[in-house]
């Protein structure tokens, strides 16, 4: 999972086909690091071109059991910082993408793990 916070303290959110505002997630391809996966997934889903130099910090990690895949999943949350870019939402299961103030994003996100990761990111950015 990747969280992008701009220098203007805005966060990139995607609206999924259930109408929920989320961060992107994706699976590692063979040989990819978590940072490379986040960069690739964000580019594929939004058109935002992150570089490894935009990576700030691994901000969080959580685990959950996927009933669909019958497997334990590990989600590592990577924090990136960059200037705001135009979004081109490309992924079929996302309806929209927006840049929103990071404090407002906390209210919009529905998943508690993602909300916790964003809160950690905000504390890190503000420290």
PDB file of C-alpha atoms in Angstrom:
ATOM      1  CA  UNK A   1       0.000   0.000   0.000  1.00  0.00           C
ATOM      2  CA  UNK A   2       1.233   3.472  -0.734  1.00  0.00           C
ATOM      3  CA  UNK A   3       0.338   6.772   0.852  1.00  0.00           C
ATOM      4  CA  UNK A   4       1.339   9.857  -1.107  1.00  0.00           C
ATOM      5  CA  UNK A   5       1.405  13.188   0.698  1.00  0.00           C
ATOM      6  CA  UNK A   6       2.236  16.298  -1.276  1.00  0.00           C
ATOM      7  CA  UNK A   7       4.246  19.255  -0.092  1.00  0.00           C
ATOM      8  CA  UNK A   8       0.863  21.010   0.230  1.00  0.00           C
ATOM      9  CA  UNK A   9      -0.166  18.254   2.719  1.00  0.00           C
ATOM     10  CA  UNK A  10      -2.706  16.685   0.403  1.00  0.00           C
ATOM     11  CA  UNK A  11      -3.201  12.924   0.130  1.00  0.00           C
ATOM     12  CA  UNK A  12      -4.063  10.829  -2.906  1.00  0.00           C
ATOM     13  CA  UNK A  13      -7.295   8.852  -2.389  1.00  0.00           C
ATOM     14  CA  UNK A  14      -9.062   6.497  -4.793  1.00  0.00           C
ATOM     15  CA  UNK A  15     -12.792   5.743  -4.745  1.00  0.00           C
ATOM     16  CA  UNK A  16     -13.449   2.055  -5.317  1.00  0.00           C
ATOM     17  CA  UNK A  17     -16.458   0.438  -6.952  1.00  0.00           C
ATOM     18  CA  UNK A  18     -18.151   0.235  -3.523  1.00  0.00           C
ATOM     19  CA  UNK A  19     -17.919   4.030  -3.192  1.00  0.00           C
ATOM     20  CA  UNK A  20     -15.272   3.863  -0.447  1.00  0.00           C
ATOM     21  CA  UNK A  21     -12.199   6.076  -0.405  1.00  0.00           C
ATOM     22  CA  UNK A  22      -9.049   3.970  -0.150  1.00  0.00           C
ATOM     23  CA  UNK A  23      -5.334   3.885  -0.822  1.00  0.00           C
ATOM     24  CA  UNK A  24      -4.064   1.698  -3.635  1.00  0.00           C
ATOM     25  CA  UNK A  25      -2.929  -1.831  -2.875  1.00  0.00           C
ATOM     26  CA  UNK A  26      -1.305  -4.421  -5.048  1.00  0.00           C
ATOM     27  CA  UNK A  27       0.639  -7.641  -5.212  1.00  0.00           C
ATOM     28  CA  UNK A  28       4.388  -7.920  -5.607  1.00  0.00           C
ATOM     29  CA  UNK A  29       5.589  -9.207  -8.932  1.00  0.00           C
ATOM     30  CA  UNK A  30       8.496 -11.636  -8.910  1.00  0.00           C
ATOM     31  CA  UNK A  31      11.645  -9.932  -7.655  1.00  0.00           C
ATOM     32  CA  UNK A  32       9.999  -6.616  -6.720  1.00  0.00           C
ATOM     33  CA  UNK A  33      10.616  -4.838  -3.444  1.00  0.00           C
ATOM     34  CA  UNK A  34       7.651  -3.352  -1.581  1.00  0.00           C
ATOM     35  CA  UNK A  35       8.738   0.111  -2.729  1.00  0.00           C
ATOM     36  CA  UNK A  36       8.911  -0.988  -6.379  1.00  0.00           C
ATOM     37  CA  UNK A  37       5.479  -2.606  -6.068  1.00  0.00           C
ATOM     38  CA  UNK A  38       3.952   0.567  -4.629  1.00  0.00           C
ATOM     39  CA  UNK A  39       5.508   2.723  -7.363  1.00  0.00           C
ATOM     40  CA  UNK A  40       4.304   0.389 -10.135  1.00  0.00           C
ATOM     41  CA  UNK A  41       0.776  -0.018  -8.723  1.00  0.00           C
ATOM     42  CA  UNK A  42       0.317   3.724  -8.229  1.00  0.00           C
ATOM     43  CA  UNK A  43       1.495   4.402 -11.800  1.00  0.00           C
ATOM     44  CA  UNK A  44      -0.803   1.692 -13.224  1.00  0.00           C
ATOM     45  CA  UNK A  45      -3.841   2.811 -11.231  1.00  0.00           C
ATOM     46  CA  UNK A  46      -3.473   6.602 -11.305  1.00  0.00           C
ATOM     47  CA  UNK A  47      -0.872   7.666 -13.840  1.00  0.00           C
ATOM     48  CA  UNK A  48       1.195   9.314 -11.061  1.00  0.00           C
ATOM     49  CA  UNK A  49       4.876   8.649 -11.770  1.00  0.00           C
ATOM     50  CA  UNK A  50       6.659   8.163  -8.468  1.00  0.00           C
ATOM     51  CA  UNK A  51      10.394   7.611  -8.313  1.00  0.00           C
ATOM     52  CA  UNK A  52      12.382   5.797  -5.622  1.00  0.00           C
ATOM     53  CA  UNK A  53      13.702   9.199  -4.463  1.00  0.00           C
ATOM     54  CA  UNK A  54      10.075  10.100  -3.548  1.00  0.00           C
ATOM     55  CA  UNK A  55      10.015   7.265  -0.991  1.00  0.00           C
ATOM     56  CA  UNK A  56      10.084   8.679   2.525  1.00  0.00           C
ATOM     57  CA  UNK A  57       9.576   5.821   4.981  1.00  0.00           C
ATOM     58  CA  UNK A  58       7.866   2.482   5.637  1.00  0.00           C
ATOM     59  CA  UNK A  59       5.181   3.883   7.893  1.00  0.00           C
ATOM     60  CA  UNK A  60       3.193   0.816   8.974  1.00  0.00           C
ATOM     61  CA  UNK A  61       2.586  -2.898   8.570  1.00  0.00           C
ATOM     62  CA  UNK A  62      -0.481  -4.959   9.324  1.00  0.00           C
ATOM     63  CA  UNK A  63      -1.751  -8.469   8.672  1.00  0.00           C
ATOM     64  CA  UNK A  64      -5.133  -9.902   7.868  1.00  0.00           C
ATOM     65  CA  UNK A  65      -6.594 -13.193   6.742  1.00  0.00           C
ATOM     66  CA  UNK A  66      -8.119 -13.158   3.254  1.00  0.00           C
ATOM     67  CA  UNK A  67     -11.115 -15.487   3.064  1.00  0.00           C
ATOM     68  CA  UNK A  68     -11.157 -15.030  -0.706  1.00  0.00           C
ATOM     69  CA  UNK A  69      -7.566 -16.208  -1.136  1.00  0.00           C
ATOM     70  CA  UNK A  70      -7.463 -18.441   1.972  1.00  0.00           C
ATOM     71  CA  UNK A  71      -4.174 -16.884   3.017  1.00  0.00           C
ATOM     72  CA  UNK A  72      -2.599 -14.547   5.563  1.00  0.00           C
ATOM     73  CA  UNK A  73      -1.764 -11.202   3.938  1.00  0.00           C
ATOM     74  CA  UNK A  74       0.940  -8.770   5.026  1.00  0.00           C
ATOM     75  CA  UNK A  75       0.355  -5.161   4.068  1.00  0.00           C
ATOM     76  CA  UNK A  76       3.347  -2.838   4.244  1.00  0.00           C
ATOM     77  CA  UNK A  77       2.499   0.844   4.012  1.00  0.00           C
ATOM     78  CA  UNK A  78       5.006   3.001   2.150  1.00  0.00           C
ATOM     79  CA  UNK A  79       4.954   6.781   2.539  1.00  0.00           C
ATOM     80  CA  UNK A  80       5.918   8.911  -0.469  1.00  0.00           C
ATOM     81  CA  UNK A  81       6.294  12.709  -0.737  1.00  0.00           C
ATOM     82  CA  UNK A  82       6.029  14.635  -4.002  1.00  0.00           C
ATOM     83  CA  UNK A  83       4.514  17.617  -5.738  1.00  0.00           C
ATOM     84  CA  UNK A  84       0.873  17.224  -6.724  1.00  0.00           C
ATOM     85  CA  UNK A  85       0.365  15.640 -10.146  1.00  0.00           C
ATOM     86  CA  UNK A  86      -2.625  15.246 -12.389  1.00  0.00           C
ATOM     87  CA  UNK A  87      -4.497  11.999 -11.847  1.00  0.00           C
ATOM     88  CA  UNK A  88      -5.550   9.668 -14.613  1.00  0.00           C
ATOM     89  CA  UNK A  89      -7.495   6.890 -12.898  1.00  0.00           C
ATOM     90  CA  UNK A  90      -6.955   3.823 -15.060  1.00  0.00           C
ATOM     91  CA  UNK A  91      -7.933   0.829 -12.956  1.00  0.00           C
ATOM     92  CA  UNK A  92     -11.355  -0.646 -13.678  1.00  0.00           C
ATOM     93  CA  UNK A  93     -12.267  -1.082 -10.019  1.00  0.00           C
ATOM     94  CA  UNK A  94     -11.630   2.589  -9.181  1.00  0.00           C
ATOM     95  CA  UNK A  95     -14.211   5.210 -10.081  1.00  0.00           C
ATOM     96  CA  UNK A  96     -12.316   8.337  -9.166  1.00  0.00           C
ATOM     97  CA  UNK A  97      -9.158   9.728  -7.648  1.00  0.00           C
ATOM     98  CA  UNK A  98      -8.650  12.982  -5.759  1.00  0.00           C
ATOM     99  CA  UNK A  99      -6.040  14.970  -3.882  1.00  0.00           C
ATOM    100  CA  UNK A 100      -7.512  15.985  -0.519  1.00  0.00           C
ATOM    101  CA  UNK A 101      -6.198  17.680   2.620  1.00  0.00           C
ATOM    102  CA  UNK A 102      -4.642  14.973   4.803  1.00  0.00           C
ATOM    103  CA  UNK A 103      -6.851  15.801   7.813  1.00  0.00           C
ATOM    104  CA  UNK A 104     -10.016  15.589   5.721  1.00  0.00           C
ATOM    105  CA  UNK A 105      -8.746  12.300   4.252  1.00  0.00           C
ATOM    106  CA  UNK A 106      -8.748  10.857   7.793  1.00  0.00           C
ATOM    107  CA  UNK A 107     -12.504  11.425   7.906  1.00  0.00           C
ATOM    108  CA  UNK A 108     -13.093   9.991   4.421  1.00  0.00           C
ATOM    109  CA  UNK A 109     -11.216   6.685   4.775  1.00  0.00           C
ATOM    110  CA  UNK A 110     -13.365   3.850   6.093  1.00  0.00           C
ATOM    111  CA  UNK A 111     -10.859   1.052   6.778  1.00  0.00           C
ATOM    112  CA  UNK A 112      -9.392   1.354  10.279  1.00  0.00           C
ATOM    113  CA  UNK A 113      -5.970  -0.032   9.287  1.00  0.00           C
ATOM    114  CA  UNK A 114      -5.648   2.524   6.490  1.00  0.00           C
ATOM    115  CA  UNK A 115      -6.869   5.289   8.792  1.00  0.00           C
ATOM    116  CA  UNK A 116      -4.240   4.287  11.375  1.00  0.00           C
ATOM    117  CA  UNK A 117      -1.490   4.279   8.729  1.00  0.00           C
ATOM    118  CA  UNK A 118      -2.547   7.735   7.522  1.00  0.00           C
ATOM    119  CA  UNK A 119      -2.585   9.011  11.091  1.00  0.00           C
ATOM    120  CA  UNK A 120       0.982   7.717  11.570  1.00  0.00           C
ATOM    121  CA  UNK A 121       1.958   9.427   8.302  1.00  0.00           C
ATOM    122  CA  UNK A 122       0.465  12.733   9.437  1.00  0.00           C
ATOM    123  CA  UNK A 123       2.292  12.539  12.779  1.00  0.00           C
ATOM    124  CA  UNK A 124       5.544  11.790  10.929  1.00  0.00           C
ATOM    125  CA  UNK A 125       5.042  14.663   8.436  1.00  0.00           C
ATOM    126  CA  UNK A 126       4.208  17.128  11.218  1.00  0.00           C
ATOM    127  CA  UNK A 127       7.156  16.149  13.449  1.00  0.00           C
TER     128      UNK A 127
END
